[in-house]
XYZ file of C-alpha atoms in Angstrom:
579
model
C 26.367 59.657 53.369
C 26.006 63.193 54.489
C 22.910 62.789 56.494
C 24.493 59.269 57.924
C 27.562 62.617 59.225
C 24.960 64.450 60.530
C 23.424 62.082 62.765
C 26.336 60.799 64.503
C 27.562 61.795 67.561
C 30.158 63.457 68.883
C 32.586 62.415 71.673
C 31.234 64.347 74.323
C 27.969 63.064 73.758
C 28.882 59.637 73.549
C 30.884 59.790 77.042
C 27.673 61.099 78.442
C 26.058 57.871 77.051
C 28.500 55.874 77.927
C 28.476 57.063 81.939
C 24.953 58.089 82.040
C 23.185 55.782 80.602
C 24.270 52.695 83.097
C 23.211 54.783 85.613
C 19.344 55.614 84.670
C 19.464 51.492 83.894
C 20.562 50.644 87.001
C 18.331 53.304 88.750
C 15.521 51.782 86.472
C 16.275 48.395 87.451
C 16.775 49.585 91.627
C 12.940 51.045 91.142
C 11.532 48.028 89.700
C 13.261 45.497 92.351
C 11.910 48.221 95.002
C 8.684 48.108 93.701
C 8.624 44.760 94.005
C 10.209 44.215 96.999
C 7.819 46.285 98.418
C 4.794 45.084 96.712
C 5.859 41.203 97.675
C 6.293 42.754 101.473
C 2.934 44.495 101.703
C 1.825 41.009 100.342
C 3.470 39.155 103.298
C 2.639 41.615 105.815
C -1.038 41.070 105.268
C -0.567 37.577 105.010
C 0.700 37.672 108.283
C -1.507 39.719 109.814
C -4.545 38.011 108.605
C -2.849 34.662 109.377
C -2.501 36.001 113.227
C -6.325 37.371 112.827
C -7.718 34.198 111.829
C -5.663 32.467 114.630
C -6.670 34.589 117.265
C -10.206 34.936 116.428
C -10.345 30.740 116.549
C -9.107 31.075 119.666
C -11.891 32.893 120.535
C -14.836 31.499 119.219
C -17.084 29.368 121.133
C -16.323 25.825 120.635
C -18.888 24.413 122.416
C -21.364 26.105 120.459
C -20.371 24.908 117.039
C -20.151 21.654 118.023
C -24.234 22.017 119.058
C -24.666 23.144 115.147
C -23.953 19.664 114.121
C -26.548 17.943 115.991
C -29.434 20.614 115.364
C -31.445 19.648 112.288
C -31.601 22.841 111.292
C -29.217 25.001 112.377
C -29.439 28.292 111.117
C -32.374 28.516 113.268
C -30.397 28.210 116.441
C -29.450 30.989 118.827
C -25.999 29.152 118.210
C -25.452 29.948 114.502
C -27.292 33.879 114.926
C -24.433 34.768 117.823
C -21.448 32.825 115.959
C -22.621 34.651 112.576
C -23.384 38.359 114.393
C -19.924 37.637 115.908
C -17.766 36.881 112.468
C -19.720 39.379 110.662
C -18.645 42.259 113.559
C -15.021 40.825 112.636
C -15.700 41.301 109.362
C -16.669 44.643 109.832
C -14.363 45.454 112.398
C -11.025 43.973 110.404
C -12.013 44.784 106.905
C -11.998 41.402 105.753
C -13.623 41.091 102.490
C -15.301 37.773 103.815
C -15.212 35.745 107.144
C -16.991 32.673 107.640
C -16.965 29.238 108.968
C -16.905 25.515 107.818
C -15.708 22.015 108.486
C -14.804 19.033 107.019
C -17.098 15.608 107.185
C -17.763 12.004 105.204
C -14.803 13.462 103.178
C -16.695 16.864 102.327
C -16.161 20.531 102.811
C -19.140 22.322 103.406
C -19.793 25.956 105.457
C -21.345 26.208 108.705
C -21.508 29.695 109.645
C -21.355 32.739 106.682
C -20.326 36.312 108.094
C -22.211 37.740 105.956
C -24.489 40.579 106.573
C -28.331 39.475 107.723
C -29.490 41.351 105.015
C -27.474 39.785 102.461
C -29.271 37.287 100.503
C -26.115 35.472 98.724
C -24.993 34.709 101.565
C -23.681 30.812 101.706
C -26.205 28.832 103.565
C -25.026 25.704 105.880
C -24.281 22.380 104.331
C -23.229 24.341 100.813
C -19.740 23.378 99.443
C -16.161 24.435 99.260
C -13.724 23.240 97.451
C -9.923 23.143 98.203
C -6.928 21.657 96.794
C -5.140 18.897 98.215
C -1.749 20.475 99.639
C -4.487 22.650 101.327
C -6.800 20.270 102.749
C -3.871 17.897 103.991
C -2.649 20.899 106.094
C -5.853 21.705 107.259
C -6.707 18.330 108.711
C -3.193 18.005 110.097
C -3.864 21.304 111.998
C -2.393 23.925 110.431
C -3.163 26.939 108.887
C -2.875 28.015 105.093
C -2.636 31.268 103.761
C -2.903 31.365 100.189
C -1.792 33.559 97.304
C -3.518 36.357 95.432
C -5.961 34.581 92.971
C -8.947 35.754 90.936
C -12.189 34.920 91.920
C -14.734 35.735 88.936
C -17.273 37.424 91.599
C -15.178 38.727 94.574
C -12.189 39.555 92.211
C -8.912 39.461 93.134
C -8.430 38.241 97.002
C -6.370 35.880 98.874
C -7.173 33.701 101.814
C -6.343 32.133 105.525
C -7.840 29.128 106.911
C -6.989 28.045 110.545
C -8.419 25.100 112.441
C -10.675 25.582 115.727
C -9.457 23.476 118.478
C -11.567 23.092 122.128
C -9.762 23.318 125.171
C -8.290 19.642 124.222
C -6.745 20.080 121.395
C -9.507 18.932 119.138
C -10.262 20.375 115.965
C -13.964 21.326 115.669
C -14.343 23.087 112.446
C -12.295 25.905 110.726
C -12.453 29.366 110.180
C -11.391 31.347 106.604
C -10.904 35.053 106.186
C -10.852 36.871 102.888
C -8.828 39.549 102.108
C -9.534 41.795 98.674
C -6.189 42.062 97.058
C -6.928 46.059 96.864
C -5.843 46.547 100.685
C -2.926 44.705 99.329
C -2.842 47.090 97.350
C -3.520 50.239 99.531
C -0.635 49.123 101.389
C 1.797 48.454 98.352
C 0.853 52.002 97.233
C 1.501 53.863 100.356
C 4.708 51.773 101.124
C 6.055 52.723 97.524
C 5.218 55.995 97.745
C 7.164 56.064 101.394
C 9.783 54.458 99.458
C 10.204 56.580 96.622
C 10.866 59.221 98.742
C 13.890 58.113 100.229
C 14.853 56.280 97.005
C 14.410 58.970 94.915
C 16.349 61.445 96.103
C 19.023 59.382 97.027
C 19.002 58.400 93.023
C 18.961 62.011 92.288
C 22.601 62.933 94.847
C 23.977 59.835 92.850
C 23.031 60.594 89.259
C 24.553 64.456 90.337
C 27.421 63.252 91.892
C 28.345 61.141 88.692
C 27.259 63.539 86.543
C 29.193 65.687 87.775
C 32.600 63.015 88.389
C 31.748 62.103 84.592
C 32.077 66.438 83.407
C 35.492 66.665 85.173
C 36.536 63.176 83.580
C 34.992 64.374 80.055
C 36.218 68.085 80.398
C 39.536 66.373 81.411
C 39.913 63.622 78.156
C 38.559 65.755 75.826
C 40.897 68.483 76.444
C 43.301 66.007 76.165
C 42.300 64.881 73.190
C 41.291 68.768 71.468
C 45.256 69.305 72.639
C 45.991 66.308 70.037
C 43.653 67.049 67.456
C 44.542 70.637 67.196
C 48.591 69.469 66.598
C 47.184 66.588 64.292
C 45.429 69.552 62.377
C 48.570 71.933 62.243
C 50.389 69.130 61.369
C 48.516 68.082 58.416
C 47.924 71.922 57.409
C 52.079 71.262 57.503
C 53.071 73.259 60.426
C 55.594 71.104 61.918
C 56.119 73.934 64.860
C 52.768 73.121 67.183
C 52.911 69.984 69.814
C 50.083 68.503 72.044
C 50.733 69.303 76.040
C 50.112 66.082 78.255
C 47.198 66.656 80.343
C 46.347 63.268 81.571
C 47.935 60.486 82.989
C 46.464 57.543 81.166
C 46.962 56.049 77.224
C 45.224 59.710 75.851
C 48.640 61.150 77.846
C 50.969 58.320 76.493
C 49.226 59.229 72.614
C 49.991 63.034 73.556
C 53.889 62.171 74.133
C 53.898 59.837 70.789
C 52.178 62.599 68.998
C 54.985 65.075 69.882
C 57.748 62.462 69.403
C 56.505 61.320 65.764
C 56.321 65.310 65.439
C 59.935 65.616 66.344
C 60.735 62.563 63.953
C 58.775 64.283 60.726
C 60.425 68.003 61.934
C 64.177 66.106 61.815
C 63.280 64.447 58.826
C 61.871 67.204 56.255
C 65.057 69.459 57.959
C 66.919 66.938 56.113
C 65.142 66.960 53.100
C 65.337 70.518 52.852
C 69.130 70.381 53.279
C 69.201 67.889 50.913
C 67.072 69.593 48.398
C 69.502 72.947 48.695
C 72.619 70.559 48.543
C 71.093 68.438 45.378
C 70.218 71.705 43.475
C 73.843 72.610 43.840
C 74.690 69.282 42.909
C 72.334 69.139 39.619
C 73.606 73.049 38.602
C 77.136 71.609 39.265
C 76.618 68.878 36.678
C 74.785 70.952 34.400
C 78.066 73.251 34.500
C 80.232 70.310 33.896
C 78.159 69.163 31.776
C 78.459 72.164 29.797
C 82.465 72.228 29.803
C 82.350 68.513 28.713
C 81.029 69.903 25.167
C 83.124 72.279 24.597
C 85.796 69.728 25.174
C 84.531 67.443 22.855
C 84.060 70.057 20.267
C 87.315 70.867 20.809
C 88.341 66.901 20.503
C 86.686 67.020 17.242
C 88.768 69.440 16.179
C 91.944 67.942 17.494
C 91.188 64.366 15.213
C 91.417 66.535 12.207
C 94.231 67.669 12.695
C 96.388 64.677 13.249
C 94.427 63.313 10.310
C 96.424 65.218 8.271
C 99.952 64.770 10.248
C 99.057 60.937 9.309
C 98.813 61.470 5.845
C 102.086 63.550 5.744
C 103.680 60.782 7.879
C 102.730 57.935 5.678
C 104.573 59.470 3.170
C 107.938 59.696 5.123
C 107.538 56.803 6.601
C 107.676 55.113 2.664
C 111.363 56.856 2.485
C 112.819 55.470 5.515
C 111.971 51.708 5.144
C 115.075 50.845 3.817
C 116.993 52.825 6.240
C 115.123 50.759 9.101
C 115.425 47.531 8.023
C 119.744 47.958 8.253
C 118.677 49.368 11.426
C 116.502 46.230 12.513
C 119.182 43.787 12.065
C 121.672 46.293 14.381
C 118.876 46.779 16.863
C 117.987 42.891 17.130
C 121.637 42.071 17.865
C 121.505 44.722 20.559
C 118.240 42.805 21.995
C 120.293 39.732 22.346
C 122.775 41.678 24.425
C 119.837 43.306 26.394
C 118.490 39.617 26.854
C 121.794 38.714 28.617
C 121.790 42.101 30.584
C 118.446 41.510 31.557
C 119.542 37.750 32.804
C 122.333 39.381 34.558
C 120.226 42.129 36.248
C 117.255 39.770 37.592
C 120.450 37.586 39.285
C 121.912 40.656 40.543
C 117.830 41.946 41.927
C 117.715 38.227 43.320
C 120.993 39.108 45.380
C 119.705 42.028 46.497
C 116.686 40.637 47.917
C 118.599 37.942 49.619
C 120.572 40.604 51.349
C 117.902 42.726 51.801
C 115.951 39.731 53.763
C 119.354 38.940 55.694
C 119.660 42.182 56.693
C 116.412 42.457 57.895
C 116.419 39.162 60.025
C 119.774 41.102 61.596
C 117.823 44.132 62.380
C 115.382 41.802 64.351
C 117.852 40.057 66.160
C 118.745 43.343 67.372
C 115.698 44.063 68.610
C 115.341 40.958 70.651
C 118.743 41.471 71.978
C 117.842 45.303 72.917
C 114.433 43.310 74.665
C 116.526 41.284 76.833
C 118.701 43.646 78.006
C 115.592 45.556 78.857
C 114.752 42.521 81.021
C 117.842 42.118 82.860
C 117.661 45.725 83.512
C 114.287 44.978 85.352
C 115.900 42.052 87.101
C 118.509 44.423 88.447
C 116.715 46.874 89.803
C 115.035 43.881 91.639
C 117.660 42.140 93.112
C 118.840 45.828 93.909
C 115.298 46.333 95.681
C 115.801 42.551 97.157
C 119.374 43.261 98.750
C 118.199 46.780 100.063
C 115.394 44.667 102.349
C 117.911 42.118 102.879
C 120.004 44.501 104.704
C 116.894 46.361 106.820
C 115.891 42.766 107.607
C 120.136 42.020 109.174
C 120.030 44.890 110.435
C 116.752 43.855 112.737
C 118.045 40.703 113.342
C 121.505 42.380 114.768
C 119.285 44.115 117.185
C 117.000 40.969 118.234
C 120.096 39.471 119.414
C 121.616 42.386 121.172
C 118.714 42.927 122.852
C 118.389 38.874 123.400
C 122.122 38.819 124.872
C 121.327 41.923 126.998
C 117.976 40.363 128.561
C 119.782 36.739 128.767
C 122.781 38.648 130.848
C 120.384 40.571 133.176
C 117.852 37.270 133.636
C 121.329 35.015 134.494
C 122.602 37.948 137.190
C 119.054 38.492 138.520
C 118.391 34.914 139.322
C 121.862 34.834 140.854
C 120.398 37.522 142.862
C 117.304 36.431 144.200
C 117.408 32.953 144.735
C 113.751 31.353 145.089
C 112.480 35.291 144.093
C 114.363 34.430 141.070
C 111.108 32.959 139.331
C 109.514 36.159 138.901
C 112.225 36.361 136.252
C 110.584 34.270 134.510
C 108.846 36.713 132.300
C 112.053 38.223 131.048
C 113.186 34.278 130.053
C 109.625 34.870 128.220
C 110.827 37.974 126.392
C 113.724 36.237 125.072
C 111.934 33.288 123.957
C 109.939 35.581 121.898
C 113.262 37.445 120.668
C 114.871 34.098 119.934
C 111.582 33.352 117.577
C 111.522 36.580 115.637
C 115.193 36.017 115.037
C 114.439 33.092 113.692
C 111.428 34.738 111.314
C 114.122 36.846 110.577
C 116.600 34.706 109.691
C 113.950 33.078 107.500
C 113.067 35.676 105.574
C 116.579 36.565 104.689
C 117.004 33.074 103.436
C 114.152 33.381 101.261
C 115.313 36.833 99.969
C 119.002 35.150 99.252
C 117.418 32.391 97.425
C 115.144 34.495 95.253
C 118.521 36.671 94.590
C 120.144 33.068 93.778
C 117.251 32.601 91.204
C 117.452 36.042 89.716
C 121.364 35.577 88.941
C 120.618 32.131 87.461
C 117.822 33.485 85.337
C 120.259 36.681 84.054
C 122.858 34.025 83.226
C 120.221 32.052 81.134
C 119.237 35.460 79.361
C 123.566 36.251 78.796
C 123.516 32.481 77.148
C 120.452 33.434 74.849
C 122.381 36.657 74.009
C 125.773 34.784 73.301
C 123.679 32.376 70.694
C 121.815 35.156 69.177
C 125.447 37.044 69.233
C 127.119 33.637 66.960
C 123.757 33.555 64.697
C 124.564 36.938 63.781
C 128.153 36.113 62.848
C 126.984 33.382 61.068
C 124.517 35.383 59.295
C 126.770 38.112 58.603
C 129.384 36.018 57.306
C 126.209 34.510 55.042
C 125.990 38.635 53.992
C 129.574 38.682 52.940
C 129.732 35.827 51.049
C 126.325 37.344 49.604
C 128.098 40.311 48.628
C 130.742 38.519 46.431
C 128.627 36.905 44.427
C 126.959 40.831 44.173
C 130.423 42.074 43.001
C 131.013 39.060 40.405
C 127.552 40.043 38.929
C 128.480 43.798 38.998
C 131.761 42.666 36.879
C 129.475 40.643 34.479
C 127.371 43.705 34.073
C 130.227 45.837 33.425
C 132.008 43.668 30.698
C 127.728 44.090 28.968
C 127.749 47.722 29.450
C 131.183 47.618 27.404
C 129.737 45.554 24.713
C 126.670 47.491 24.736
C 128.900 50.788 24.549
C 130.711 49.219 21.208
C 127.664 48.657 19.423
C 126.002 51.705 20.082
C 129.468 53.680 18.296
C 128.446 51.403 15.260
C 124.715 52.518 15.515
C 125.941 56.007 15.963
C 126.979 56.027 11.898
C 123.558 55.351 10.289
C 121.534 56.801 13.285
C 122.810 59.872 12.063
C 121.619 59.399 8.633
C 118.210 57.920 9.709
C 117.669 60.168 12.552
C 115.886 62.763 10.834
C 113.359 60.897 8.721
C 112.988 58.301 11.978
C 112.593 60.424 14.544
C 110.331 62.712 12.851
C 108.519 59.838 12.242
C 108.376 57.925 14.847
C 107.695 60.992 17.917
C 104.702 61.908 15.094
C 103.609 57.924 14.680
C 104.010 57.664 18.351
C 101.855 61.098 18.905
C 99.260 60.389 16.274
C 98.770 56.924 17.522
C 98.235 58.053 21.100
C 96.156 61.254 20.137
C 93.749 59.383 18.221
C 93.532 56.369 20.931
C 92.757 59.129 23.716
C 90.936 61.411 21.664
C 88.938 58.435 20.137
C 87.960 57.151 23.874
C 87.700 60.320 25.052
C 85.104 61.580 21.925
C 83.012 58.537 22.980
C 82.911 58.757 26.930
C 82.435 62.532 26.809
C 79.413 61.905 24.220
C 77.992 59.142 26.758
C 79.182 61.461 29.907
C 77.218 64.937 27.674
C 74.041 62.849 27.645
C 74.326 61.004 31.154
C 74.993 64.087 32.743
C 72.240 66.281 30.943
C 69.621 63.217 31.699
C 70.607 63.522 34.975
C 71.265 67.187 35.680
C 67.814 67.507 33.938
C 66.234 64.526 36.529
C 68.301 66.054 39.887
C 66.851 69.677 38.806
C 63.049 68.191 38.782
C 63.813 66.104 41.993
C 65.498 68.949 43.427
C 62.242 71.280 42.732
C 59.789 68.805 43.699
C 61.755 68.177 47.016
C 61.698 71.925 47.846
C 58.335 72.433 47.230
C 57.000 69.489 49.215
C 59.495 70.538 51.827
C 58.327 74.051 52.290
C 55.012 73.058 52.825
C 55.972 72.231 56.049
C 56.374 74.696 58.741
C 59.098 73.749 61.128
């Protein structure tokens, strides 16, 4: 596992990789499509050129001169085939051609004619020998055209490609072909001297690019991994539990958005231990709180303890006096029981008089509301008079306008009436002031208008105020009624208060009989009954309270001993944290 640590890589590294590394493919991948671009070019080019070679040597070859090798019997002893084979071999020579030569195509047979060979060379190929083609080759061929072929390996010349072109006379008639060999090393000559042309133009261009992004991809690593060192070196105070260092936000992408989280959750664990350390302080004065009540809840219950023994023994010296006075309480029962039957009646009595009371109470309450709504409407018509006061105010700005519309309408109708007098025919020019008091007459009318309006409005605030005095006269009678309920009410109060009064009398006779042989009993009974009465409630509370404080002791100390550890723990985890 430790070795599989060593080996891997680091993040620098791997952004190098990741950057780099597409680059040198892609450069790898431009340099082999270059070099064979290139190498398919210098292919074509030669193809080309030897394809225009072949065609313009046909051209000039002497036509009439290879026809006259078909009719000698034997040819290559004609002046004919020596000049045709001095002049392909001087091509040969001349071009670079690996071989040149010529041949034709009879009684459905390819054979040579002419070999461009040297005269010294003895493989030459003689006339009549054969060739061989393939069929897309030898259709073209008799169809006139030329073929160029691809690079192929020929067990004796080696690697070579070839063009074949027809040889047409003057009329268009094909009189035997011509083929040129090229040895696939010029091709390769050529590729060489291209790619090495090429290489130095690609090559350096490569090298600016691989620079340039070398260089874009150390600012963009420099840049994240700052970035990222800012957040590792708060991750690493935060886990060595200082709260108090943050990451600053160097870039703009996610690594910038993590930066911002990584301070917030910071912020979120600084706010929380703060509150467990308050916590901690305020739960170790909680657990010493309860330890010290804790404490104080023994002594009480020692003291408790203490307490039961003692009224153990005032029980045992009130048995004994309580023995004595049996006799004296049972006279006392029977007085005491006919007293309850009196207190039965006076209890009768006082629930009727409570039920009176409550009935009074309720009436008086339903007065106290009527009240209110009385006070409500009186608050209302209040409102309605200061409108209608508001409403008669306008009323009177709006007569006093429409006093002056027709002042003003009399004064223009008088001058209108004596001006027309006046003029006679001029008189129509007039006409504008018999405008003018058109217009008067209308806002007089607008006037008038409104003042109805205003008067009705005040008609329907009056009749509204005399609805509201109505509801006030019939709340006004239901609180006569009511009250009149309230009297009657209070009668029946004051016949209950004499009923009670003729008890108390009763009860007041009785208790002068009881008075006789209370006296006598008093002593032994009251002593006995305060000390029954105290015993019984001391030893109920103490009792209870023996058994809850015993429960509360060992609560509290199970828990004053938990809050204590909690309390510690807390702290400690608490101040590992720097914040």
């Amino acid at each position: 596992m430790k070795k599989l640590q060593q080996i891997r890589l680091g993040l620098r590294p791997k952004l190098y990789l990741i950057i780099l590394l597409p680059l040198f493919i892609i450069g790898s991948l431009t340099m082999w499509t270059t070099q064979r671009l290139i190498q398919e070019s210098a292919l074509s080019t030669l193809q080309h050129s030897n394809e225009t070679l072949a065609t313009h040597t046909a051209a000039q070859l002497n036509t009439e001169d290879i026809r006259k090798l078909y009719t000698y019997s034997e040819p290559e002893q004609s002046q004919e085939y020596k000049d045709l084979r001095t002049q392909i071999n001087n091509l040969r020579l001349q071009s670079g051609a690996l071989y040149v030569y010529l041949f034709n195509y009879a009684d459905n047979k390819w054979f040579y004619t002419v070999d461009g060979a040297s005269w010294d060379d003895e493989g030459y190929s003689a006339y009549n020998d054969d060739m061989s083609f393939n069929t897309d080759a030898s259709t073209r061929l008799t169809a006139g055209q030329s073929v160029t072929t691809d690079v192929v390996s020929d067990p004796e010349w080696g690697d070579l490609f070839s063009t074949f072109t027809p040889i047409k006379d003057k009329s268009g008639q094909i009189v035997g072909y011509l083929g040129i060999d090229i040895s696939a090393k010029t091709v390769n000559t050529v590729y060489e001297q291209t790619l090495t042309q090429a290489y130095k133009l690609v090559i350096p261009i490569f090298a600016g690019v691989v620079l340039l992004a070398a260089l874009c991809a150390m600012l963009f690593i420099r840049r994240t991994l700052n970035q990222v060192g800012e957040i590792k070196h708060s991750m690493e105070k935060v886990t060595a539990g200082d709260l108090t260092v943050g990451s600053q936000r160097i870039t703009g992408d996610q690594l910038g958005e993590i930066s911002d989280l990584n301070n917030a959750m910071i912020q979120h664990i600084t706010e929380m231990i703060t509150s467990i350390q308050s916590g901690s302080g305020t739960l170790q004065d909680s657990s010493q709180y309860i330890a010290e009540v804790a404490q104080g809840t023994l002594r009480q219950t020692e003291e408790l303890s203490r307490a039961i023994q003692e009224i153990a023994l005032g029980s045992t010296q009130q048995s004994e006096q309580t023995e004595q006075s049996v006799q004296q309480s049972t006279q006392l029962g029977r007085i005491i029981d006919e007293i309850g039957s009196y207190v039965s009646q006076f209890s009768t009595t006082a629930e009727q008089l409570s039920s009176v009371s409550s009935k009074v109470r309720h009436e008086h309450e339903q007065l106290l509301e009527q009240g209110k709504e009385n006070v409500e409407r009186v608050r209302q018509i209040q409102q309605q008079s200061e409108i209608l006061a508001e409403q008669s105010r306008e009323a009177s700005s709006i007569s006093g306008q429409v006093q002056s519309i027709v002042k003003q309408t009399q004064i223009l109708a008088l001058n209108a009436s004596i001006e027309a007098s006046r003029a006679g025919e001029a008189g129509k020019g007039f006409s504008v002031v018999a405008s003018e008091m058109r217009n008067l007459a209308q806002q007089s009318e607008q006037s008038i208008g409104e003042i109805d309006n205003m008067l009705r409005q005040f008609v329907e605030q009056i009749g509204r105020i005399n609805v509201q005095f109505e509801a006030n006269m019939e709340s006004a009678n239901r609180q006569e009624v009511q009250i009149e309920e309230c009297m009657e009410s209070f009668e029946q109060v004051s016949q209950v208060s004499g009923e009670v009064h003729q008890l108390a009398l009763d009860l007041s006779q009785k208790t002068d009989s009881m008075q006789h042989i209370r006296h006598e009993v008093e002593e032994h009974l009251g002593y006995i009954a305060s000390a029954t009465e105290e015993t019984s409630a001391m030893t109920e509370e103490v009792a209870a309270s023996a058994l809850e404080q015993q429960k509360s002791v060992s609560e509290l100390s199970e828990i004053s001993g938990s809050l204590k550890t909690l309390a510690h723990e807390l702290k400690g985890q608490s101040d590992k944290f720097i914040v």
